[in-house]
Amino acid sequence: MSVKHALLALLYQRPMHGYELGRRVAGEGPVTVPFLADRDMTFASIWRNDMDENKEYSVRIGAKPLGDRLDVGLSGSVSKLSALDMAFLANTAKLVAPTETDRTKIRNGLDFMFKPTKHSVLQAEYYAGITSTFTASAFQVLAGYTFTKAGKPYVSVYARYGEVNPDRPADPLNSYTWKLSQTVLSAVWRFTPGAQLQLEYEMNREKDAGTDAAGTAVKAVNDVVFLELAFFY
């Protein structure tokens, strides 16, 4: 094995301001399912500086045993939840009691990217988090392939599957406790230089959202079909 393809270990560590705890949603339009996120996207349509004043320390250790074809890494971060974070957890997400004083925020993860061929890619990541007394895990996997024409990318197809799994019983009245899954199928057609058309289908499912008074499993109808025409200059 050449030096170029030998195991390459990278240690990356930095202090930074932690992001403001908040929510993201599965689905779009009239029916959405909010879930807890490390970066609030409540006002995603406008520029927002959503960093709090608490320092967050993060580290990632990575390796490239096959050069640029394979990248694997372990990551972690630790910080302290702000007063706004605690208020969000108690009053909006209703995941902790209003009197809770535990401000622990820890994230640990594993990720990799593998390129089996020049035109294909596989990616996956897994994360577990402690947010005060609330714990949860999440993962996603993605596979993609690009077809070429005259040696240039022409059509790319992707498939992605992910889950969010809170570590507590699901409350049908509180989506922040629901176990969610999402499957995405996407195709990108570069039909002319400087322009592309993307078609995407997002299938959102509730693995466990509890049951209603009649004993029926709670479900939300929030699948999304997305079509975008983009121009590049």
Tab-separated table of C-alpha atoms in Angstrom:
chain	number	residue	atom	x	y	z
A	1	MET	CA	0.000	0.000	0.000
A	2	SER	CA	1.401	3.389	-1.005
A	3	VAL	CA	1.765	6.256	1.412
A	4	LYS	CA	-1.006	8.047	-0.492
A	5	HIS	CA	-3.519	5.302	0.307
A	6	ALA	CA	-2.321	4.583	3.840
A	7	LEU	CA	-4.612	5.247	6.758
A	8	LEU	CA	-5.056	8.969	7.149
A	9	ALA	CA	-6.306	10.062	10.562
A	10	LEU	CA	-7.569	13.577	11.095
A	11	LEU	CA	-8.307	15.210	14.417
A	12	TYR	CA	-10.463	18.291	14.206
A	13	GLN	CA	-11.386	20.172	17.355
A	14	ARG	CA	-12.816	23.636	17.886
A	15	PRO	CA	-14.801	25.777	20.312
A	16	MET	CA	-17.738	27.664	18.831
A	17	HIS	CA	-21.042	29.206	19.795
A	18	GLY	CA	-23.720	26.524	20.069
A	19	TYR	CA	-26.787	26.678	17.858
A	20	GLU	CA	-30.129	27.640	19.331
A	21	LEU	CA	-32.256	24.561	19.994
A	22	GLY	CA	-35.480	24.496	18.015
A	23	ARG	CA	-37.579	22.574	15.548
A	24	ARG	CA	-37.728	21.335	12.003
A	25	VAL	CA	-40.706	19.746	10.310
A	26	ALA	CA	-41.457	16.688	8.191
A	27	GLY	CA	-43.672	17.610	5.255
A	28	GLU	CA	-44.775	20.952	3.840
A	29	GLY	CA	-48.018	22.859	3.449
A	30	PRO	CA	-51.033	22.475	5.750
A	31	VAL	CA	-49.832	19.260	7.432
A	32	THR	CA	-46.375	19.165	9.009
A	33	VAL	CA	-44.885	17.189	11.887
A	34	PRO	CA	-42.455	19.182	14.086
A	35	PHE	CA	-39.467	17.424	15.657
A	36	LEU	CA	-36.543	18.567	17.799
A	37	ALA	CA	-33.489	19.931	15.978
A	38	ASP	CA	-30.160	21.400	17.022
A	39	ARG	CA	-30.668	24.399	14.744
A	40	ASP	CA	-33.993	26.172	14.803
A	41	MET	CA	-35.642	26.506	11.374
A	42	THR	CA	-38.816	28.282	12.475
A	43	PHE	CA	-37.839	31.301	10.360
A	44	ALA	CA	-35.952	29.413	7.641
A	45	SER	CA	-37.185	31.745	4.893
A	46	ILE	CA	-35.241	34.713	6.284
A	47	TRP	CA	-31.669	35.202	7.422
A	48	ARG	CA	-31.349	34.424	11.070
A	49	ASN	CA	-28.426	34.335	13.478
A	50	ASP	CA	-29.607	31.569	15.778
A	51	MET	CA	-26.445	31.064	17.813
A	52	ASP	CA	-26.554	31.409	21.578
A	53	GLU	CA	-23.726	32.630	23.802
A	54	ASN	CA	-22.750	29.237	25.174
A	55	LYS	CA	-19.529	27.679	23.925
A	56	GLU	CA	-19.786	24.299	22.216
A	57	TYR	CA	-16.739	22.055	21.931
A	58	SER	CA	-16.720	19.603	19.043
A	59	VAL	CA	-14.267	17.037	17.713
A	60	ARG	CA	-14.176	14.714	14.710
A	61	ILE	CA	-11.665	11.936	14.112
A	62	GLY	CA	-11.637	10.755	10.495
A	63	ALA	CA	-9.807	8.230	8.362
A	64	LYS	CA	-9.365	7.730	4.596
A	65	PRO	CA	-8.105	4.145	4.195
A	66	LEU	CA	-8.880	4.167	0.446
A	67	GLY	CA	-7.937	7.738	-0.283
A	68	ASP	CA	-10.805	9.876	-1.539
A	69	ARG	CA	-12.961	6.789	-2.170
A	70	LEU	CA	-13.700	6.196	1.527
A	71	ASP	CA	-14.032	8.619	4.410
A	72	VAL	CA	-15.125	7.425	7.863
A	73	GLY	CA	-15.353	9.433	11.031
A	74	LEU	CA	-16.353	9.623	14.673
A	75	SER	CA	-17.596	12.913	16.062
A	76	GLY	CA	-18.805	14.383	19.303
A	77	SER	CA	-19.740	17.674	20.887
A	78	VAL	CA	-20.582	18.957	24.337
A	79	SER	CA	-22.112	22.221	25.501
A	80	LYS	CA	-24.571	23.746	27.943
A	81	LEU	CA	-28.188	24.478	27.053
A	82	SER	CA	-29.131	28.147	27.274
A	83	ALA	CA	-32.102	29.549	29.164
A	84	LEU	CA	-33.930	29.894	25.822
A	85	ASP	CA	-33.179	26.242	25.034
A	86	MET	CA	-34.610	25.137	28.372
A	87	ALA	CA	-37.707	27.275	27.823
A	88	PHE	CA	-38.221	25.715	24.389
A	89	LEU	CA	-37.840	22.181	25.790
A	90	ALA	CA	-40.332	22.850	28.582
A	91	ASN	CA	-42.922	25.132	26.987
A	92	THR	CA	-42.944	24.284	23.269
A	93	ALA	CA	-41.608	20.743	22.931
A	94	LYS	CA	-42.860	19.768	26.395
A	95	LEU	CA	-40.034	17.283	26.806
A	96	VAL	CA	-38.885	18.379	30.273
A	97	ALA	CA	-40.575	19.855	33.324
A	98	PRO	CA	-40.534	23.675	33.677
A	99	THR	CA	-38.522	23.216	36.874
A	100	GLU	CA	-35.811	21.083	35.198
A	101	THR	CA	-32.269	22.363	35.836
A	102	ASP	CA	-30.185	19.817	33.883
A	103	ARG	CA	-28.604	21.770	30.986
A	104	THR	CA	-26.531	18.939	29.520
A	105	LYS	CA	-26.149	18.866	25.733
A	106	ILE	CA	-24.065	16.029	24.262
A	107	ARG	CA	-23.936	14.709	20.682
A	108	ASN	CA	-22.036	11.644	19.427
A	109	GLY	CA	-21.969	10.355	15.875
A	110	LEU	CA	-20.537	8.022	13.253
A	111	ASP	CA	-20.466	8.794	9.534
A	112	PHE	CA	-18.977	7.483	6.309
A	113	MET	CA	-18.894	8.200	2.592
A	114	PHE	CA	-17.886	5.524	0.064
A	115	LYS	CA	-17.522	5.840	-3.699
A	116	PRO	CA	-17.691	2.293	-5.161
A	117	THR	CA	-17.177	3.690	-8.674
A	118	LYS	CA	-16.489	7.052	-10.273
A	119	HIS	CA	-20.205	7.700	-10.728
A	120	SER	CA	-21.720	6.224	-7.549
A	121	VAL	CA	-21.791	7.182	-3.887
A	122	LEU	CA	-22.947	5.669	-0.595
A	123	GLN	CA	-23.307	7.758	2.552
A	124	ALA	CA	-24.542	7.042	6.059
A	125	GLU	CA	-24.565	8.713	9.445
A	126	TYR	CA	-25.783	7.867	12.931
A	127	TYR	CA	-26.132	10.266	15.846
A	128	ALA	CA	-27.194	9.974	19.473
A	129	GLY	CA	-27.931	12.933	21.677
A	130	ILE	CA	-28.577	13.907	25.284
A	131	THR	CA	-30.598	17.101	25.708
A	132	SER	CA	-31.173	17.750	29.403
A	133	THR	CA	-33.087	14.623	30.516
A	134	PHE	CA	-34.318	13.862	26.973
A	135	THR	CA	-32.408	11.377	24.793
A	136	ALA	CA	-32.850	10.456	21.144
A	137	SER	CA	-31.039	8.904	18.195
A	138	ALA	CA	-31.236	9.392	14.446
A	139	PHE	CA	-29.700	7.945	11.302
A	140	GLN	CA	-29.866	8.213	7.543
A	141	VAL	CA	-28.412	6.341	4.556
A	142	LEU	CA	-28.108	7.574	0.979
A	143	ALA	CA	-27.202	5.945	-2.333
A	144	GLY	CA	-26.690	7.810	-5.575
A	145	TYR	CA	-25.607	7.223	-9.157
A	146	THR	CA	-24.828	9.666	-11.964
A	147	PHE	CA	-25.277	8.809	-15.627
A	148	THR	CA	-23.046	10.720	-18.016
A	149	LYS	CA	-23.390	11.998	-21.570
A	150	ALA	CA	-20.345	12.976	-23.604
A	151	GLY	CA	-18.280	12.557	-20.443
A	152	LYS	CA	-20.350	15.015	-18.395
A	153	PRO	CA	-22.984	14.428	-15.659
A	154	TYR	CA	-26.399	14.095	-17.293
A	155	VAL	CA	-28.897	12.402	-14.966
A	156	SER	CA	-28.363	11.683	-11.251
A	157	VAL	CA	-30.655	9.480	-9.177
A	158	TYR	CA	-30.686	9.265	-5.384
A	159	ALA	CA	-32.455	7.295	-2.675
A	160	ARG	CA	-32.323	8.243	1.004
A	161	TYR	CA	-33.853	6.756	4.139
A	162	GLY	CA	-33.724	8.241	7.626
A	163	GLU	CA	-35.236	7.889	11.086
A	164	VAL	CA	-35.621	9.970	14.250
A	165	ASN	CA	-36.135	7.894	17.400
A	166	PRO	CA	-36.874	9.637	20.727
A	167	ASP	CA	-36.148	7.412	23.699
A	168	ARG	CA	-39.539	7.664	25.401
A	169	PRO	CA	-43.134	6.476	24.860
A	170	ALA	CA	-44.949	8.306	22.068
A	171	ASP	CA	-47.559	10.857	23.114
A	172	PRO	CA	-50.196	11.228	20.348
A	173	LEU	CA	-50.614	14.899	21.308
A	174	ASN	CA	-46.889	15.738	21.159
A	175	SER	CA	-45.054	15.079	17.871
A	176	TYR	CA	-41.678	15.762	19.544
A	177	THR	CA	-42.024	12.285	21.107
A	178	TRP	CA	-42.935	10.497	17.862
A	179	LYS	CA	-40.651	8.029	16.126
A	180	LEU	CA	-40.457	9.199	12.514
A	181	SER	CA	-39.104	7.836	9.240
A	182	GLN	CA	-38.548	9.463	5.865
A	183	THR	CA	-37.852	7.958	2.437
A	184	VAL	CA	-36.757	10.250	-0.387
A	185	LEU	CA	-36.421	9.397	-4.092
A	186	SER	CA	-34.857	12.065	-6.269
A	187	ALA	CA	-33.748	12.558	-9.880
A	188	VAL	CA	-31.775	15.468	-11.334
A	189	TRP	CA	-31.752	16.037	-15.111
A	190	ARG	CA	-29.091	18.419	-16.468
A	191	PHE	CA	-30.799	18.910	-19.808
A	192	THR	CA	-28.677	21.839	-20.959
A	193	PRO	CA	-25.540	23.625	-19.725
A	194	GLY	CA	-26.426	25.920	-16.851
A	195	ALA	CA	-29.857	24.452	-16.112
A	196	GLN	CA	-31.319	21.410	-14.390
A	197	LEU	CA	-34.679	19.951	-13.452
A	198	GLN	CA	-35.096	18.102	-10.151
A	199	LEU	CA	-38.002	15.838	-9.227
A	200	GLU	CA	-38.234	14.569	-5.654
A	201	TYR	CA	-40.735	12.478	-3.734
A	202	GLU	CA	-40.609	12.612	0.059
A	203	MET	CA	-42.526	9.909	1.909
A	204	ASN	CA	-42.972	10.707	5.605
A	205	ARG	CA	-44.164	8.059	8.031
A	206	GLU	CA	-44.844	7.786	11.760
A	207	LYS	CA	-43.238	4.605	13.062
A	208	ASP	CA	-44.824	5.224	16.452
A	209	ALA	CA	-47.000	8.245	17.216
A	210	GLY	CA	-49.187	6.605	19.833
A	211	THR	CA	-52.902	5.875	19.473
A	212	ASP	CA	-56.043	7.989	19.640
A	213	ALA	CA	-59.034	7.477	21.961
A	214	ALA	CA	-60.369	4.739	19.672
A	215	GLY	CA	-57.080	2.848	19.801
A	216	THR	CA	-56.142	3.721	16.200
A	217	ALA	CA	-52.513	4.497	15.430
A	218	VAL	CA	-51.972	8.214	14.831
A	219	LYS	CA	-50.876	9.038	11.273
A	220	ALA	CA	-50.195	12.309	9.465
A	221	VAL	CA	-50.735	12.746	5.727
A	222	ASN	CA	-47.641	14.811	4.929
A	223	ASP	CA	-45.903	13.326	1.889
A	224	VAL	CA	-44.322	15.860	-0.478
A	225	VAL	CA	-43.700	15.934	-4.250
A	226	PHE	CA	-41.127	18.531	-5.205
A	227	LEU	CA	-40.294	19.833	-8.714
A	228	GLU	CA	-37.641	22.506	-9.214
A	229	LEU	CA	-36.143	24.158	-12.272
A	230	ALA	CA	-32.794	25.776	-11.507
A	231	PHE	CA	-30.489	27.963	-13.587
A	232	PHE	CA	-26.786	28.541	-12.905
A	233	TYR	CA	-24.745	31.497	-14.110
